[in-house]
């Protein structure tokens, strides 16, 4: 029999997912009475118990999106220098976590441009042909003549 903390219960799993979607952290959720340990929840994710892994990932992403929405609310609530300093810390924490966990949406955009030429004149054509044929043979296609 599995250790008690590892036992999966669908109703508990659903509550955890709902709370994650609301932006609660896993450690805070698992600290509540009747909740499994963080290790148990991670075990459910790792073993994909009852399709939990994909639902967990979606819930975490939705919870992070909620943090993105909160950034404006937090900033708008700052009324003086003290509350602005506190708001800045809260906003910066959310921005940092969003940039790390959802980098495509919230990461820094890099604009990479290349100027100049790329010359392939250093390798003779017959060597390029030979290498291309070898690669095609490895991939299982192409004419080896």
PDB file of N, CA and C in Angstrom, residues 72-124:
ATOM      1  N   UNK A  72      -1.129  45.366 -12.363  1.00  0.00           N
ATOM      2  CA  UNK A  72      -1.756  46.679 -12.539  1.00  0.00           C
ATOM      3  C   UNK A  72      -2.517  47.081 -11.278  1.00  0.00           C
ATOM      4  N   UNK A  73      -3.258  46.144 -10.695  1.00  0.00           N
ATOM      5  CA  UNK A  73      -4.014  46.444  -9.481  1.00  0.00           C
ATOM      6  C   UNK A  73      -3.091  46.894  -8.351  1.00  0.00           C
ATOM      7  N   UNK A  74      -1.991  46.182  -8.193  1.00  0.00           N
ATOM      8  CA  UNK A  74      -1.038  46.522  -7.130  1.00  0.00           C
ATOM      9  C   UNK A  74      -0.459  47.913  -7.362  1.00  0.00           C
ATOM     10  N   UNK A  75      -0.045  48.169  -8.577  1.00  0.00           N
ATOM     11  CA  UNK A  75       0.547  49.475  -8.894  1.00  0.00           C
ATOM     12  C   UNK A  75      -0.466  50.597  -8.690  1.00  0.00           C
ATOM     13  N   UNK A  76      -1.711  50.385  -9.060  1.00  0.00           N
ATOM     14  CA  UNK A  76      -2.742  51.416  -8.925  1.00  0.00           C
ATOM     15  C   UNK A  76      -3.088  51.715  -7.468  1.00  0.00           C
ATOM     16  N   UNK A  77      -2.832  50.772  -6.573  1.00  0.00           N
ATOM     17  CA  UNK A  77      -3.181  50.969  -5.168  1.00  0.00           C
ATOM     18  C   UNK A  77      -2.142  51.798  -4.412  1.00  0.00           C
ATOM     19  N   UNK A  78      -0.985  52.007  -4.996  1.00  0.00           N
ATOM     20  CA  UNK A  78       0.061  52.786  -4.323  1.00  0.00           C
ATOM     21  C   UNK A  78      -0.351  54.261  -4.286  1.00  0.00           C
ATOM     22  N   UNK A  79      -0.362  54.853  -3.075  1.00  0.00           N
ATOM     23  CA  UNK A  79      -0.817  56.230  -2.914  1.00  0.00           C
ATOM     24  C   UNK A  79       0.269  57.165  -2.401  1.00  0.00           C
ATOM     25  N   UNK A  80       1.303  56.619  -1.756  1.00  0.00           N
ATOM     26  CA  UNK A  80       2.376  57.452  -1.217  1.00  0.00           C
ATOM     27  C   UNK A  80       3.688  56.685  -1.370  1.00  0.00           C
ATOM     28  N   UNK A  81       4.780  57.270  -0.920  1.00  0.00           N
ATOM     29  CA  UNK A  81       6.085  56.646  -1.138  1.00  0.00           C
ATOM     30  C   UNK A  81       6.218  55.313  -0.404  1.00  0.00           C
ATOM     31  N   UNK A  82       5.628  55.196   0.780  1.00  0.00           N
ATOM     32  CA  UNK A  82       5.711  53.926   1.505  1.00  0.00           C
ATOM     33  C   UNK A  82       4.953  52.819   0.786  1.00  0.00           C
ATOM     34  N   UNK A  83       3.729  53.122   0.391  1.00  0.00           N
ATOM     35  CA  UNK A  83       2.949  52.096  -0.311  1.00  0.00           C
ATOM     36  C   UNK A  83       3.517  51.836  -1.708  1.00  0.00           C
ATOM     37  N   UNK A  84       4.138  52.852  -2.306  1.00  0.00           N
ATOM     38  CA  UNK A  84       4.766  52.652  -3.623  1.00  0.00           C
ATOM     39  C   UNK A  84       5.961  51.716  -3.510  1.00  0.00           C
ATOM     40  N   UNK A  85       6.738  51.835  -2.435  1.00  0.00           N
ATOM     41  CA  UNK A  85       7.882  50.928  -2.235  1.00  0.00           C
ATOM     42  C   UNK A  85       7.408  49.492  -2.037  1.00  0.00           C
ATOM     43  N   UNK A  86       6.389  49.318  -1.235  1.00  0.00           N
ATOM     44  CA  UNK A  86       5.845  47.978  -1.012  1.00  0.00           C
ATOM     45  C   UNK A  86       5.255  47.418  -2.308  1.00  0.00           C
ATOM     46  N   UNK A  87       4.561  48.268  -3.045  1.00  0.00           N
ATOM     47  CA  UNK A  87       3.967  47.839  -4.314  1.00  0.00           C
ATOM     48  C   UNK A  87       5.051  47.436  -5.299  1.00  0.00           C
ATOM     49  N   UNK A  88       6.139  48.179  -5.316  1.00  0.00           N
ATOM     50  CA  UNK A  88       7.233  47.876  -6.249  1.00  0.00           C
ATOM     51  C   UNK A  88       7.800  46.485  -5.982  1.00  0.00           C
ATOM     52  N   UNK A  89       7.965  46.143  -4.712  1.00  0.00           N
ATOM     53  CA  UNK A  89       8.479  44.814  -4.352  1.00  0.00           C
ATOM     54  C   UNK A  89       7.519  43.733  -4.833  1.00  0.00           C
ATOM     55  N   UNK A  90       6.230  43.930  -4.600  1.00  0.00           N
ATOM     56  CA  UNK A  90       5.226  42.939  -5.006  1.00  0.00           C
ATOM     57  C   UNK A  90       5.169  42.823  -6.527  1.00  0.00           C
ATOM     58  N   UNK A  91       5.227  43.941  -7.216  1.00  0.00           N
ATOM     59  CA  UNK A  91       5.188  43.930  -8.685  1.00  0.00           C
ATOM     60  C   UNK A  91       6.444  43.269  -9.237  1.00  0.00           C
ATOM     61  N   UNK A  92       7.613  43.639  -8.701  1.00  0.00           N
ATOM     62  CA  UNK A  92       8.866  43.069  -9.191  1.00  0.00           C
ATOM     63  C   UNK A  92       8.917  41.557  -8.999  1.00  0.00           C
ATOM     64  N   UNK A  93       8.408  41.080  -7.872  1.00  0.00           N
ATOM     65  CA  UNK A  93       8.391  39.630  -7.637  1.00  0.00           C
ATOM     66  C   UNK A  93       7.533  38.928  -8.682  1.00  0.00           C
ATOM     67  N   UNK A  94       6.385  39.498  -8.984  1.00  0.00           N
ATOM     68  CA  UNK A  94       5.503  38.892  -9.985  1.00  0.00           C
ATOM     69  C   UNK A  94       6.120  38.960 -11.379  1.00  0.00           C
ATOM     70  N   UNK A  95       6.715  40.090 -11.691  1.00  0.00           N
ATOM     71  CA  UNK A  95       7.361  40.223 -13.008  1.00  0.00           C
ATOM     72  C   UNK A  95       8.496  39.217 -13.156  1.00  0.00           C
ATOM     73  N   UNK A  96       9.278  39.040 -12.116  1.00  0.00           N
ATOM     74  CA  UNK A  96      10.404  38.116 -12.197  1.00  0.00           C
ATOM     75  C   UNK A  96       9.928  36.685 -12.424  1.00  0.00           C
ATOM     76  N   UNK A  97       8.950  36.259 -11.623  1.00  0.00           N
ATOM     77  CA  UNK A  97       8.478  34.880 -11.751  1.00  0.00           C
ATOM     78  C   UNK A  97       7.813  34.654 -13.103  1.00  0.00           C
ATOM     79  N   UNK A  98       7.089  35.650 -13.595  1.00  0.00           N
ATOM     80  CA  UNK A  98       6.472  35.518 -14.917  1.00  0.00           C
ATOM     81  C   UNK A  98       7.533  35.413 -16.014  1.00  0.00           C
ATOM     82  N   UNK A  99       8.585  36.198 -15.900  1.00  0.00           N
ATOM     83  CA  UNK A  99       9.633  36.166 -16.929  1.00  0.00           C
ATOM     84  C   UNK A  99      10.369  34.841 -16.937  1.00  0.00           C
ATOM     85  N   UNK A 100      10.431  34.170 -15.800  1.00  0.00           N
ATOM     86  CA  UNK A 100      11.143  32.889 -15.714  1.00  0.00           C
ATOM     87  C   UNK A 100      10.257  31.706 -16.076  1.00  0.00           C
ATOM     88  N   UNK A 101       9.012  31.736 -15.636  1.00  0.00           N
ATOM     89  CA  UNK A 101       8.138  30.586 -15.848  1.00  0.00           C
ATOM     90  C   UNK A 101       7.301  30.679 -17.116  1.00  0.00           C
ATOM     91  N   UNK A 102       7.072  31.895 -17.610  1.00  0.00           N
ATOM     92  CA  UNK A 102       6.356  32.084 -18.882  1.00  0.00           C
ATOM     93  C   UNK A 102       7.172  33.027 -19.769  1.00  0.00           C
ATOM     94  N   UNK A 103       8.381  32.611 -20.141  1.00  0.00           N
ATOM     95  CA  UNK A 103       9.279  33.533 -20.857  1.00  0.00           C
ATOM     96  C   UNK A 103       8.781  33.948 -22.235  1.00  0.00           C
ATOM     97  N   UNK A 104       8.014  33.095 -22.908  1.00  0.00           N
ATOM     98  CA  UNK A 104       7.523  33.476 -24.237  1.00  0.00           C
ATOM     99  C   UNK A 104       6.589  34.673 -24.166  1.00  0.00           C
ATOM    100  N   UNK A 105       5.763  34.726 -23.112  1.00  0.00           N
ATOM    101  CA  UNK A 105       4.832  35.831 -22.960  1.00  0.00           C
ATOM    102  C   UNK A 105       5.440  37.013 -22.217  1.00  0.00           C
ATOM    103  N   UNK A 106       6.253  36.735 -21.184  1.00  0.00           N
ATOM    104  CA  UNK A 106       6.675  37.802 -20.285  1.00  0.00           C
ATOM    105  C   UNK A 106       8.187  37.977 -20.174  1.00  0.00           C
ATOM    106  N   UNK A 107       8.955  37.210 -20.920  1.00  0.00           N
ATOM    107  CA  UNK A 107      10.400  37.347 -20.871  1.00  0.00           C
ATOM    108  C   UNK A 107      10.861  38.537 -21.692  1.00  0.00           C
ATOM    109  N   UNK A 108      12.097  38.905 -21.478  1.00  0.00           N
ATOM    110  CA  UNK A 108      12.666  39.989 -22.270  1.00  0.00           C
ATOM    111  C   UNK A 108      12.769  39.547 -23.722  1.00  0.00           C
ATOM    112  N   UNK A 109      12.394  40.434 -24.607  1.00  0.00           N
ATOM    113  CA  UNK A 109      12.472  40.139 -26.033  1.00  0.00           C
ATOM    114  C   UNK A 109      13.870  40.455 -26.532  1.00  0.00           C
ATOM    115  N   UNK A 110      14.445  39.504 -27.224  1.00  0.00           N
ATOM    116  CA  UNK A 110      15.761  39.721 -27.807  1.00  0.00           C
ATOM    117  C   UNK A 110      15.586  39.931 -29.300  1.00  0.00           C
ATOM    118  N   UNK A 111      16.179  40.981 -29.799  1.00  0.00           N
ATOM    119  CA  UNK A 111      16.111  41.257 -31.227  1.00  0.00           C
ATOM    120  C   UNK A 111      17.494  40.970 -31.803  1.00  0.00           C
ATOM    121  N   UNK A 112      17.643  39.785 -32.379  1.00  0.00           N
ATOM    122  CA  UNK A 112      18.921  39.390 -32.940  1.00  0.00           C
ATOM    123  C   UNK A 112      18.911  39.646 -34.438  1.00  0.00           C
ATOM    124  N   UNK A 113      19.844  40.424 -34.868  1.00  0.00           N
ATOM    125  CA  UNK A 113      19.963  40.718 -36.296  1.00  0.00           C
ATOM    126  C   UNK A 113      21.377  40.398 -36.745  1.00  0.00           C
ATOM    127  N   UNK A 114      21.472  39.965 -37.973  1.00  0.00           N
ATOM    128  CA  UNK A 114      22.777  39.667 -38.548  1.00  0.00           C
ATOM    129  C   UNK A 114      22.982  40.573 -39.743  1.00  0.00           C
ATOM    130  N   UNK A 115      24.125  41.182 -39.783  1.00  0.00           N
ATOM    131  CA  UNK A 115      24.463  41.968 -40.965  1.00  0.00           C
ATOM    132  C   UNK A 115      25.769  41.415 -41.509  1.00  0.00           C
ATOM    133  N   UNK A 116      25.913  41.453 -42.773  1.00  0.00           N
ATOM    134  CA  UNK A 116      27.119  40.901 -43.389  1.00  0.00           C
ATOM    135  C   UNK A 116      26.773  39.677 -44.209  1.00  0.00           C
ATOM    136  N   UNK A 117      27.799  38.911 -44.513  1.00  0.00           N
ATOM    137  CA  UNK A 117      27.625  37.746 -45.366  1.00  0.00           C
ATOM    138  C   UNK A 117      28.025  36.477 -44.634  1.00  0.00           C
ATOM    139  N   UNK A 118      27.465  35.398 -45.089  1.00  0.00           N
ATOM    140  CA  UNK A 118      27.886  34.078 -44.648  1.00  0.00           C
ATOM    141  C   UNK A 118      28.437  33.401 -45.880  1.00  0.00           C
ATOM    142  N   UNK A 119      29.717  33.158 -45.875  1.00  0.00           N
ATOM    143  CA  UNK A 119      30.358  32.588 -47.056  1.00  0.00           C
ATOM    144  C   UNK A 119      30.626  31.111 -46.834  1.00  0.00           C
ATOM    145  N   UNK A 120      30.313  30.318 -47.829  1.00  0.00           N
ATOM    146  CA  UNK A 120      30.562  28.885 -47.784  1.00  0.00           C
ATOM    147  C   UNK A 120      31.688  28.518 -48.747  1.00  0.00           C
ATOM    148  N   UNK A 121      32.567  29.441 -49.036  1.00  0.00           N
ATOM    149  CA  UNK A 121      33.607  29.215 -50.042  1.00  0.00           C
ATOM    150  C   UNK A 121      34.787  28.430 -49.497  1.00  0.00           C
ATOM    151  N   UNK A 122      34.847  28.225 -48.183  1.00  0.00           N
ATOM    152  CA  UNK A 122      35.987  27.522 -47.605  1.00  0.00           C
ATOM    153  C   UNK A 122      35.940  26.014 -47.846  1.00  0.00           C
ATOM    154  N   UNK A 123      34.768  25.476 -48.154  1.00  0.00           N
ATOM    155  CA  UNK A 123      34.632  24.038 -48.370  1.00  0.00           C
ATOM    156  C   UNK A 123      34.349  23.798 -49.852  1.00  0.00           C
ATOM    157  N   UNK A 124      35.188  22.983 -50.494  1.00  0.00           N
ATOM    158  CA  UNK A 124      34.966  22.700 -51.921  1.00  0.00           C
ATOM    159  C   UNK A 124      33.627  21.990 -52.145  1.00  0.00           C
TER     160      UNK A 124
END
